Amino acid sequence: MSETNGHILTVNDLKTYFQTEDGVVKAVDGITFELRKGETIGIVGESGSGKSVTNLSIMRLIPEPPGKIVNGDIIFDGVDVRKLSIEDVRKIRGKRIAMIFQDPMTSLNPFLKISTQLMEVTQLHLGHTKEQAYQHAIKMLETVGIPDAKSRVDGYPHEFSGGMRQRVMIAMALSCQPELLIADEPTTALDVTIQAQILELIKNLKSEFGTSVILITHDLGVVAGMTEKIIVMYAGKVFEIAPTAELFATPANPYTKGLLKSVPDPAHEQGKELYQIPGLPPDVAHLPPGCPFQPRCYRAEEICVQEFPPFVQINENHRSLCHFAKEVYAESIAEKANKSAIV
Amino acid sequence: MNENGNSLISIQNLKVHFNLGGGGIIDRITGGSPVRRVVKAVDGVSLDIKKGETLGLVGESGCGKSTLGKAILRLTEPTGGQVFYNGKDLAHLSTGDMREQRKNLQMIFQDPYASLNPRMTVAQIIGEPIRTFNLKNGKSVEERVQDLMETVGMSRRFVKRYPHEFSGGQRQRIGIARALAVDPEFIVADEPISALDVSIQAQIMNLMEKLQAEKNLTYLFISHDLRAVRHLSDRVAVMYLGKIVELADGKSVYADPLMPYTIALISAVPVPDPEIEAKRERIILTGDVPSPINPPKGCHFNTRCPYAIAECKQIEPLLAEIKPRHYAACIRISPEFPYIEENKQNNLGVIGAGVSEK
């Protein structure tokens, strides 16, 4: 095993392309980030920004063809996942890296008992006997807060509500005490009160087991309270990466700024027009030569149409993909100073 | 709550009950449910919607908010109560008369993918209500369609295209144009933004506000997204298991919620600001929304309520005016003692309005 520097996961210049009738779709195009042990990173973006494909790539779950990881390294605990045989990947998947999907309604098998589905994981990865696995399944259901776990473990998915099913998914994902948990929109299909329960659960389990978490979501509110670091994706590219507090306080990218402003917050007065990013998310198969956000950007100039923007280093942990990153950052700092002056 | 003449729609004790069967002779023989099972999706709702306002309706899935919206327009038949519009009781109109009224009452649907016929062009979709009501004919229909498309921010050139050629946000604009085609007074918007991307949500909300100002529209805005409801609504009604549990102007509901469910609901909404998130104390409700088939006796919320006392299982709370124009349904609060946390500390029992159940 090579040096990991306390990083559980290092993704370096990852590119995942899809061959379609429409041409090559660069779903993920050069993504680099690191995740420390015990850290939670948030990936934010709109549909088609490549956030889910990034994580399917890490798990080696990209359907091939039409998809293909064409470039980059995915170093998980010192091992390059891309270079592993599919058998070796299977040993990691579900055991050391686990995933929770968006839709708890479709990600459980409706024909199998909850117990069967939970036992499968530990029998396969931990070599549990049937009895051990059954007991472990009950223990896991208790851990995720399913009341009366002993009797419910023999139920079928349809007997569980949406929030309960998501708890079962989390129980399944955590049964082997994975080092990395990838949660892809874990609360999007749930009600707010249930969402609060699930987020609280993930937070508690994280501190209990020391699991590192990648949290994918389109909801900036969800990542604000959950993460240490945030990646903002757009059109398959990392547009901005920064520590959570800094990203919200002083964003250095016009897209991030727009996203933050377009969410109505409780202080926002009714009747006042909401900030809106004009236009539509881009068609990733036909990107313009310059900056992909340029047609929707309030700050775009001639250079944005011509040249692809550089990934500007604002400070040690803060980078932004924009020709005017430094200027936008300065703007944000000035706005923040203004705001606190008024308050 | 008859508030005077300026309400456009006045809903009185509206009920929508779905019979699931059971309790009959056949059921007893075949081993079906021994008691009659009824889903009370909407159970005695009274609301006034004023002309030109946006009334927000929030609640979790299964609370009956969509059913209420549909029952107003008779897209689901109400089983009891009245809906007054212009002095007419919509709930008891004949099908033909109701059809005539739909010219003034329209709906925007949640799913922009499922609510447009994939085999019709945009011109046909938006033009259909115009032709149905014989508002225009011949060439002028086309002109009207193109005007409408411009109103909702789409290019006139798209008239010959089919729904699959558009993105979710654009389809929602088509849905809005179709609702506007007959120049309605009142629009029920059932989760119009929840299927859309964040940046597109803001566009659609702004469009809805712009149209309201231009055409003096009245909206019933149904959503589970409390932030969006806060932004758009003049007044907000909170619904739980078929009943309205709190009703006030938007600001009060968010700044000063009174009913325990509303307090918990608002505290559950994540705030896009890490500083606030770190300081906030969140009330995490235990459990799920109970099944509407056999809702808990007394106050429907008593199974999840941190303030529930024994009486909450027997007394059904009534929606009462706790503060001026701020209504809430809870037996542990009253106009003199509006704050439940204080009332709990002072060991106040039943002080609010309610009716005993057997």
XYZ file of C-alpha atoms in Angstrom:
701
model
C 0.000 0.000 0.000
C 1.288 3.414 -0.904
C 1.227 6.612 1.119
C -2.276 7.999 1.708
C -1.590 11.105 3.821
C -4.673 10.478 5.897
C -6.775 10.536 2.740
C -9.330 7.791 2.383
C -10.070 8.742 -1.215
C -8.179 10.683 -3.828
C -9.770 11.306 -7.203
C -7.390 12.708 -9.763
C -8.468 14.115 -13.140
C -11.324 11.645 -13.519
C -13.011 11.586 -16.916
C -16.033 9.447 -17.670
C -17.483 9.682 -21.170
C -20.547 8.136 -22.741
C -20.896 7.195 -26.411
C -24.349 8.215 -27.602
C -26.059 8.714 -30.948
C -25.631 12.392 -30.249
C -21.861 12.080 -29.999
C -19.580 11.768 -27.009
C -21.130 13.023 -23.788
C -18.464 14.114 -21.342
C -20.543 13.428 -18.239
C -17.559 13.881 -15.960
C -14.651 15.782 -17.400
C -11.583 16.124 -15.257
C -12.544 16.001 -11.606
C -10.009 16.160 -8.808
C -10.685 16.041 -5.094
C -9.522 14.438 -1.875
C -11.447 13.114 1.075
C -9.838 12.788 4.485
C -10.714 10.012 6.906
C -13.853 10.887 8.847
C -14.587 13.901 6.648
C -17.876 14.657 4.888
C -17.780 16.243 1.462
C -20.838 17.556 -0.344
C -21.265 17.451 -4.116
C -23.842 19.950 -5.343
C -25.153 20.383 -8.851
C -28.218 20.383 -11.055
C -29.414 17.404 -13.045
C -26.886 16.396 -15.661
C -23.980 18.072 -13.896
C -22.221 14.731 -13.469
C -22.452 14.354 -9.713
C -23.963 10.880 -9.776
C -21.671 9.673 -12.560
C -18.657 10.729 -10.458
C -19.760 8.424 -7.700
C -20.780 5.556 -9.938
C -17.262 5.832 -11.378
C -15.728 5.524 -7.903
C -17.787 2.390 -7.341
C -16.940 1.154 -10.873
C -20.655 0.926 -11.620
C -20.579 2.715 -14.969
C -22.342 0.571 -17.583
C -19.757 -0.221 -20.218
C -20.608 0.338 -23.081
C -21.884 3.045 -23.542
C -19.905 4.563 -20.665
C -16.177 4.435 -20.053
C -13.769 5.882 -17.559
C -11.261 7.272 -20.026
C -8.800 8.923 -17.694
C -7.787 9.541 -14.092
C -6.968 7.738 -10.883
C -9.355 6.763 -8.123
C -7.135 5.989 -5.140
C -9.096 4.414 -2.318
C -6.946 3.862 0.780
C -3.794 3.618 -1.313
C -5.233 1.334 -4.005
C -6.170 2.484 -7.492
C -9.706 1.218 -7.949
C -9.442 1.584 -11.718
C -6.642 -0.961 -11.927
C -8.423 -3.638 -9.881
C -10.075 -6.656 -11.459
C -13.851 -6.676 -11.198
C -13.646 -9.498 -8.602
C -11.435 -7.361 -6.383
C -13.749 -4.376 -6.845
C -16.632 -6.522 -5.654
C -14.718 -7.250 -2.459
C -14.509 -3.524 -1.761
C -17.962 -2.585 -2.973
C -20.547 -3.007 -0.255
C -17.852 -3.824 2.292
C -15.437 -0.910 2.419
C -17.346 1.515 0.191
C -21.116 1.506 0.557
C -23.754 3.482 -1.274
C -27.237 4.771 -0.462
C -29.407 5.599 -3.432
C -32.023 8.261 -3.924
C -35.080 6.138 -4.306
C -35.732 3.834 -1.372
C -38.828 2.537 -3.167
C -36.932 0.916 -6.020
C -33.604 0.031 -4.470
C -34.920 -2.806 -2.308
C -36.056 -6.079 -3.848
C -39.830 -6.278 -3.295
C -39.873 -10.103 -3.365
C -37.338 -10.655 -0.591
C -37.723 -10.207 3.134
C -35.764 -7.373 4.714
C -33.807 -9.969 6.681
C -32.731 -11.817 3.515
C -31.526 -8.617 1.915
C -29.592 -7.529 4.990
C -28.089 -10.967 5.639
C -26.818 -11.291 2.078
C -24.295 -8.506 2.663
C -22.635 -9.854 5.785
C -22.756 -13.483 4.649
C -20.890 -12.478 1.526
C -18.396 -10.011 2.956
C -17.879 -10.997 6.573
C -18.400 -14.744 6.213
C -21.248 -14.735 8.702
C -23.265 -17.898 9.238
C -27.012 -17.621 8.759
C -27.628 -17.190 12.461
C -24.859 -14.613 12.905
C -26.082 -12.688 9.900
C -29.666 -12.719 11.178
C -28.642 -11.394 14.566
C -26.446 -8.799 12.920
C -29.369 -7.705 10.723
C -31.513 -7.126 13.817
C -28.699 -5.194 15.472
C -28.288 -2.979 12.401
C -32.018 -2.236 12.230
C -31.900 -1.208 15.881
C -28.891 1.005 15.168
C -30.792 2.918 12.492
C -33.776 3.338 14.782
C -36.382 0.919 13.448
C -38.773 0.267 16.319
C -39.484 -3.358 17.133
C -36.615 -4.545 14.921
C -36.939 -8.190 15.991
C -40.331 -8.633 14.395
C -39.932 -6.162 11.531
C -36.788 -7.829 10.235
C -38.959 -10.532 8.693
C -41.194 -8.022 6.918
C -41.222 -7.176 3.227
C -40.281 -3.766 1.794
C -43.904 -2.823 1.009
C -44.703 -2.982 4.713
C -42.235 -0.139 5.346
C -42.799 3.567 4.734
C -40.383 5.622 2.607
C -38.398 6.880 5.575
C -38.217 3.374 7.036
C -36.995 1.944 3.739
C -34.284 4.551 3.603
C -33.306 3.482 7.130
C -33.132 -0.110 5.928
C -30.909 0.999 3.036
C -28.639 2.781 5.505
C -28.590 -0.294 7.755
C -27.576 -2.379 4.751
C -24.915 0.095 3.698
C -23.424 0.211 7.175
C -23.600 -3.491 8.045
C -19.933 -4.070 7.190
C -18.811 -0.810 8.817
C -17.611 0.716 5.548
C -14.828 3.270 5.535
C -16.574 5.338 2.894
C -20.294 5.964 2.513
C -21.607 7.486 -0.692
C -25.090 8.947 -0.206
C -26.649 9.942 -3.543
C -29.573 12.296 -2.820
C -30.509 10.242 0.261
C -33.396 12.482 1.297
C -34.763 13.849 -1.961
C -37.731 11.474 -2.051
C -38.606 12.068 1.615
C -40.671 14.598 3.550
C -38.875 17.329 5.510
C -39.538 15.852 8.931
C -38.281 12.469 7.732
C -35.363 14.177 5.984
C -34.355 15.720 9.317
C -34.468 12.260 10.906
C -32.304 10.659 8.210
C -29.717 13.466 8.191
C -29.475 13.282 11.980
C -29.002 9.526 11.691
C -26.181 9.853 9.149
C -24.515 12.451 11.362
C -24.696 10.229 14.451
C -23.488 7.130 12.637
C -20.620 9.112 11.192
C -19.390 10.160 14.604
C -19.942 6.659 15.973
C -18.150 4.698 13.250
C -15.831 7.412 11.922
C -17.113 6.821 8.393
C -16.117 9.226 5.639
C -19.118 10.425 3.656
C -19.726 11.784 0.170
C -23.107 13.490 0.194
C -24.590 14.237 -3.211
C -27.513 16.620 -3.336
C -29.087 19.514 -5.172
C -30.238 21.095 -1.907
C -27.796 23.667 -0.559
C -29.604 23.613 2.774
C -28.814 19.939 3.273
C -25.064 20.324 2.674
C -24.792 23.475 4.802
C -25.308 21.606 8.045
C -23.715 18.298 7.098
C -20.391 18.852 5.360
C -16.901 20.185 5.890
C -16.151 20.774 2.230
C -18.285 21.330 -0.865
C -17.771 20.701 -4.558
C -20.046 22.557 -6.957
C -20.407 20.790 -10.305
C -21.700 22.104 -13.598
C -21.606 20.415 -17.007
C -19.266 17.666 -15.797
C -16.704 20.062 -14.345
C -15.830 21.132 -10.842
C -16.797 24.798 -10.814
C -15.813 25.494 -7.270
C -14.381 23.660 -4.310
C -14.078 25.198 -0.865
C -14.629 24.594 2.850
C -18.377 24.777 3.560
C -18.379 27.966 5.625
C -16.210 29.777 3.091
C -18.228 28.653 0.091
C -21.441 30.015 1.579
C -19.876 33.223 2.892
C -17.579 34.174 0.022
C -18.191 32.195 -3.168
C -15.693 32.829 -5.953
C -17.774 31.561 -8.853
C -20.743 33.267 -10.527
C -22.651 29.961 -10.768
C -22.291 29.255 -7.040
C -23.347 32.821 -6.280
C -26.418 32.435 -8.467
C -27.362 29.124 -6.884
C -27.057 30.558 -3.388
C -29.130 33.589 -4.245
C -31.889 31.687 -6.038
C -32.902 29.707 -2.938
C -35.570 31.602 -1.027
C -34.542 31.881 2.616
C -36.852 32.671 5.523
C -35.526 36.208 5.778
C -36.504 36.818 2.163
C -39.580 38.997 2.034
C -42.623 37.789 0.163
C -43.293 39.789 -2.962
C -39.668 40.603 -3.620
C -38.442 39.072 -6.820
C -36.171 36.105 -6.363
C -32.792 36.131 -8.062
C -32.862 33.811 -11.036
C -30.156 32.311 -13.190
C -31.435 32.834 -16.730
C -31.510 30.119 -19.384
C -31.296 26.376 -19.095
C -28.705 23.871 -17.891
C -26.477 23.035 -20.868
C -26.741 20.077 -23.181
C -23.572 18.234 -22.189
C -23.276 16.669 -25.654
C -22.986 20.092 -27.296
C -20.961 22.380 -25.094
C -19.758 25.745 -26.330
C -15.976 26.145 -26.736
C -15.530 28.640 -23.906
C -16.913 28.477 -20.399
C -19.976 26.176 -20.288
C -21.794 28.568 -17.950
C -21.050 31.640 -20.065
C -24.502 31.861 -21.794
C -26.178 32.148 -18.372
C -23.534 34.163 -16.555
C -24.085 37.746 -15.403
C -20.379 38.489 -15.605
C -19.481 36.930 -18.953
C -17.132 38.846 -21.242
C -15.607 38.187 -24.628
C -12.880 35.941 -23.216
C -15.498 33.625 -21.660
C -16.906 32.865 -25.109
C -13.475 32.194 -26.593
C -11.468 30.403 -23.967
C -12.102 27.701 -21.440
C -11.622 29.208 -17.967
C -8.674 28.330 -15.701
C -9.071 26.649 -12.322
C -7.962 29.538 -10.144
C -6.494 28.966 -6.706
C -8.068 31.521 -4.325
C -6.356 30.212 -1.226
C -5.040 26.880 -0.007
C -8.416 25.120 0.080
C -10.494 27.235 -2.255
C -10.452 26.935 -6.038
C -12.827 28.244 -8.681
C -13.205 27.621 -12.409
C -13.650 31.123 -13.783
C -11.720 33.748 -15.745
C -12.714 36.266 -13.102
C -12.532 34.086 -9.997
C -10.418 36.569 -8.049
C -12.736 39.476 -8.935
C -15.857 37.485 -8.024
C -14.225 36.505 -4.741
C -13.416 40.153 -3.975
C -17.033 41.050 -4.823
C -18.299 38.436 -2.358
C -16.026 39.731 0.379
C -17.245 43.278 -0.208
C -20.892 42.126 -0.184
C -20.335 40.257 3.045
C -18.735 43.305 4.677
C -21.683 45.399 3.482
C -24.191 42.941 4.859
C -22.638 42.809 8.303
C -22.364 46.600 8.305
C -26.139 46.833 7.788
C -26.903 44.233 10.433
C -64.617 31.776 9.718
C -66.851 33.698 7.416
C -64.569 36.578 6.797
C -66.719 38.900 4.667
C -67.262 39.506 1.055
C -63.789 39.816 -0.397
C -63.072 36.108 -0.640
C -63.038 34.616 -4.106
C -63.345 31.025 -3.008
C -64.966 30.040 0.237
C -64.584 26.433 1.315
C -66.991 25.242 4.017
C -66.401 22.007 5.891
C -65.161 20.223 2.777
C -64.743 16.472 3.011
C -63.263 13.931 0.654
C -63.566 10.407 1.981
C -62.468 7.378 0.007
C -64.251 4.174 0.809
C -61.904 1.202 0.855
C -64.652 -1.317 1.446
C -64.877 -3.852 4.228
C -67.557 -4.387 6.845
C -70.107 -5.956 4.474
C -71.527 -9.470 4.386
C -69.236 -10.492 1.547
C -66.235 -9.227 3.478
C -67.168 -11.308 6.478
C -67.495 -14.429 4.346
C -64.344 -13.885 2.289
C -62.210 -12.794 5.198
C -62.020 -9.129 4.248
C -61.813 -6.303 6.733
C -64.509 -6.709 9.423
C -64.970 -2.947 9.688
C -65.620 -0.444 6.939
C -62.355 1.273 6.131
C -62.429 4.892 5.026
C -59.559 7.173 4.090
C -60.467 10.661 5.240
C -58.125 12.461 2.871
C -59.792 15.803 3.482
C -61.811 15.912 6.663
C -63.787 19.039 7.310
C -61.654 21.834 5.849
C -62.928 25.418 5.901
C -60.877 28.084 4.145
C -61.399 31.438 2.506
C -59.204 32.399 -0.385
C -59.186 36.126 -1.004
C -59.152 37.713 -4.413
C -55.637 38.356 -5.675
C -53.830 36.529 -2.907
C -51.648 33.443 -2.893
C -52.664 30.944 -0.299
C -49.891 28.447 0.382
C -50.858 24.942 1.427
C -48.097 22.872 3.012
C -47.915 19.450 4.534
C -46.152 16.131 4.228
C -47.042 13.508 1.647
C -50.362 11.872 2.381
C -51.756 14.792 4.359
C -54.431 15.455 1.726
C -53.172 18.722 0.277
C -53.400 17.623 -3.364
C -56.799 16.041 -2.790
C -58.050 19.316 -1.351
C -56.813 21.210 -4.410
C -58.445 18.757 -6.763
C -61.693 18.688 -4.773
C -62.067 22.465 -5.161
C -61.993 22.036 -8.948
C -64.072 18.859 -8.732
C -61.312 16.791 -10.288
C -61.986 14.593 -7.292
C -65.590 14.539 -6.141
C -66.042 15.917 -2.620
C -68.129 13.740 -0.327
C -69.350 16.602 1.818
C -69.266 20.351 2.348
C -69.428 23.304 -0.002
C -67.100 25.339 -2.180
C -68.503 28.778 -2.950
C -67.295 30.684 -5.955
C -69.193 33.754 -7.142
C -72.158 32.722 -5.028
C -72.353 29.281 -6.606
C -71.661 26.095 -4.724
C -69.180 24.306 -6.975
C -69.458 21.085 -5.012
C -73.092 20.667 -6.027
C -73.126 21.949 -9.604
C -74.130 19.615 -12.406
C -71.279 18.320 -14.557
C -72.240 20.645 -17.384
C -72.399 23.748 -15.205
C -69.125 22.803 -13.549
C -67.488 22.485 -16.963
C -68.573 26.019 -17.725
C -66.950 27.204 -14.472
C -63.612 25.633 -15.332
C -63.068 28.559 -17.660
C -62.365 30.551 -14.535
C -60.714 27.863 -12.452
C -57.570 26.184 -13.724
C -54.816 23.924 -12.504
C -51.060 23.600 -12.958
C -49.802 20.096 -12.346
C -46.744 18.770 -10.603
C -45.212 16.544 -13.211
C -44.388 18.437 -16.394
C -43.536 15.125 -18.049
C -46.840 13.389 -17.428
C -49.273 16.283 -17.740
C -48.663 17.088 -21.409
C -49.910 14.763 -24.129
C -46.774 13.569 -25.952
C -48.639 13.237 -29.274
C -49.861 16.814 -29.395
C -47.833 19.817 -30.495
C -47.444 22.803 -28.208
C -49.941 24.706 -30.356
C -52.514 21.952 -29.924
C -51.904 21.656 -26.178
C -52.263 25.349 -25.437
C -54.999 25.802 -28.048
C -57.199 23.001 -26.768
C -58.896 24.904 -23.930
C -59.443 27.880 -26.251
C -61.265 25.676 -28.762
C -63.123 23.718 -26.085
C -64.679 26.882 -24.722
C -65.109 28.456 -28.177
C -63.239 31.532 -27.018
C -61.659 32.087 -30.393
C -61.714 30.397 -33.749
C -59.700 30.014 -36.899
C -56.518 31.998 -37.237
C -57.009 33.933 -34.025
C -56.499 30.760 -31.964
C -52.983 30.512 -33.334
C -52.293 34.138 -32.529
C -53.566 33.689 -29.006
C -51.342 30.612 -28.540
C -48.291 32.514 -29.706
C -49.105 35.425 -27.395
C -49.446 33.035 -24.489
C -46.099 31.456 -25.243
C -44.485 34.836 -25.163
C -46.235 35.607 -21.872
C -44.639 32.583 -20.235
C -41.235 33.360 -21.695
C -41.019 30.997 -24.650
C -40.229 31.673 -28.258
C -43.164 31.831 -30.700
C -41.173 29.644 -33.058
C -41.723 26.569 -30.867
C -45.447 26.144 -31.663
C -44.966 23.148 -33.934
C -42.781 21.239 -31.487
C -43.713 18.287 -29.283
C -43.315 18.080 -25.486
C -40.325 15.717 -25.642
C -38.294 18.429 -27.311
C -38.436 20.576 -24.193
C -36.755 20.516 -20.794
C -38.693 20.169 -17.548
C -38.763 23.897 -16.890
C -39.972 24.683 -20.397
C -42.687 22.041 -20.131
C -43.842 23.614 -16.901
C -44.085 26.902 -18.802
C -46.271 25.172 -21.402
C -48.466 23.863 -18.577
C -48.801 27.373 -17.226
C -49.618 28.762 -20.664
C -52.344 26.139 -21.034
C -53.840 27.131 -17.686
C -53.751 30.792 -18.693
C -55.331 30.176 -22.097
C -58.885 30.646 -20.819
C -58.044 33.736 -18.727
C -58.886 32.158 -15.377
C -59.367 33.984 -12.107
C -58.170 31.200 -9.870
C -55.364 28.681 -10.339
C -54.563 25.667 -8.219
C -50.828 25.057 -8.554
C -50.086 21.567 -7.271
C -46.348 21.273 -6.567
C -45.475 23.186 -9.736
C -41.750 23.421 -8.995
C -40.844 20.277 -7.110
C -39.772 18.332 -10.213
C -37.460 21.117 -11.398
C -33.808 22.024 -10.895
C -32.948 24.709 -8.344
C -32.058 27.398 -10.881
C -35.262 26.656 -12.836
C -37.433 26.719 -9.709
C -36.563 30.368 -9.190
C -37.514 31.125 -12.816
C -40.933 29.489 -12.492
C -41.656 31.159 -9.141
C -40.794 34.557 -10.590
C -42.967 33.845 -13.628
C -45.912 32.937 -11.420
C -45.500 36.146 -9.437
C -45.221 38.236 -12.571
C -48.384 36.721 -14.047
C -50.246 37.238 -10.798
C -49.392 40.931 -10.795
C -50.316 41.351 -14.481
C -53.554 39.387 -14.504
C -54.669 39.733 -10.881
C -54.687 35.978 -10.443
C -55.513 34.145 -7.240
C -53.388 31.103 -6.441
C -53.707 28.110 -4.225
C -50.059 27.105 -4.102
C -49.625 23.539 -2.888
C -46.141 22.421 -1.964
C -44.084 20.486 0.520
C -41.228 22.949 0.016
C -41.642 25.370 2.893
C -39.078 27.800 1.563
C -40.923 28.172 -1.734
C -44.259 28.558 0.032
C -42.807 31.204 2.294
C -41.558 33.088 -0.701
C -44.740 33.024 -2.754
C -47.610 33.062 -0.291
C -49.500 35.863 1.413
C -51.074 33.414 3.796
C -50.091 29.845 4.610
C -52.252 26.918 5.685
C -50.571 23.898 7.261
C -52.313 20.582 6.784
C -51.919 17.352 8.716
C -53.896 14.169 8.040
C -56.837 15.810 6.344
C -57.205 18.843 8.572
C -55.912 22.397 8.618
C -53.875 22.731 11.803
C -52.545 26.266 11.416
C -53.424 29.244 9.244
C -51.857 32.688 9.264
C -50.033 35.162 7.055
C -46.765 33.788 5.726
C -44.546 35.816 7.979
C -46.281 34.752 11.195
C -46.344 31.072 10.331
C -42.578 31.103 9.870
C -41.519 33.580 12.530
C -44.036 32.604 15.172
C -45.521 29.121 14.631
C -47.960 28.121 17.376
C -49.125 24.572 16.732
C -46.474 21.952 17.683
C -46.547 20.287 14.261
C -45.845 23.575 12.497
C -43.039 24.324 14.938
C -41.420 20.969 14.157
C -42.026 21.266 10.421
C -40.347 24.639 10.205
C -37.447 23.557 12.361
C -36.855 20.608 10.015
C -36.207 22.783 6.966
C -32.470 23.012 6.362
C -31.174 26.565 6.021
C -28.565 27.220 3.328
C -26.243 28.927 5.796
C -23.669 26.893 7.734
C -23.473 29.436 10.573
C -27.189 29.254 11.284
C -27.193 25.482 10.819
C -24.469 25.049 13.448
C -26.387 27.083 16.037
C -29.878 25.816 15.349
C -31.588 23.381 17.603
C -33.692 21.101 15.557
C -36.848 19.389 16.737
C -36.680 15.916 15.303
C -40.092 14.305 15.176
C -40.137 10.613 15.847
C -41.942 8.235 13.552
C -43.837 8.716 10.321
C -47.134 10.306 9.432
C -49.753 7.790 10.655
C -51.912 6.019 8.133
C -54.931 8.096 7.115
C -57.052 4.928 7.120
C -57.351 4.877 10.885
C -55.902 8.155 12.065
C -55.148 8.477 15.779
C -58.100 9.458 17.949
C -58.320 12.974 19.318
C -55.641 15.210 17.855
C -54.208 13.409 14.817
C -50.745 14.638 15.725
C -50.694 13.243 19.276
C -48.597 10.178 18.346
C -45.621 12.323 17.326
C -46.161 15.403 19.454
C -43.598 16.184 22.161
C -46.257 18.110 24.087
C -49.015 15.495 23.994
C -50.954 14.878 27.212
C -53.583 12.214 27.913
C -56.442 14.508 26.839
C -54.929 14.900 23.380
C -55.987 11.319 22.660
C -59.631 12.102 23.419
C -60.286 15.682 22.448
C -60.192 16.756 18.843
C -58.789 20.294 18.687
C -60.627 22.979 16.717
C -58.986 25.634 14.595
C -59.208 28.742 16.785
C -57.995 32.303 16.430
C -55.090 32.381 18.862
C -53.661 35.709 17.761
C -55.281 38.226 15.401
C -55.746 36.413 12.092
C -53.511 33.593 13.258
C -55.406 30.331 13.664
C -54.110 27.119 15.206
C -55.626 23.826 16.296
C -54.255 22.652 19.632
C -55.988 22.163 22.964
C -52.925 23.244 24.915
C -52.869 26.811 23.617
C -55.360 29.656 23.887
C -55.440 33.389 23.071
C -54.334 34.159 26.646
C -51.585 31.540 26.622
C -50.410 31.169 23.024
C -47.015 29.530 23.632
C -47.021 25.800 24.161
C -43.489 25.601 25.548
C -44.414 28.007 28.358
C -47.708 26.260 28.926
C -45.882 22.981 29.312
C -43.520 24.450 31.870
C -46.445 25.940 33.773
C -48.257 22.617 33.624
C -51.307 24.037 31.911
C -53.592 21.269 30.706
C -56.525 21.662 28.367
C -57.082 25.363 27.740
C -57.890 25.538 24.034
C -60.900 24.801 21.891
C -61.803 21.207 21.159
C -64.569 18.659 21.002
C -64.583 15.430 22.985
C -64.614 12.197 21.032
C -65.863 8.922 22.295
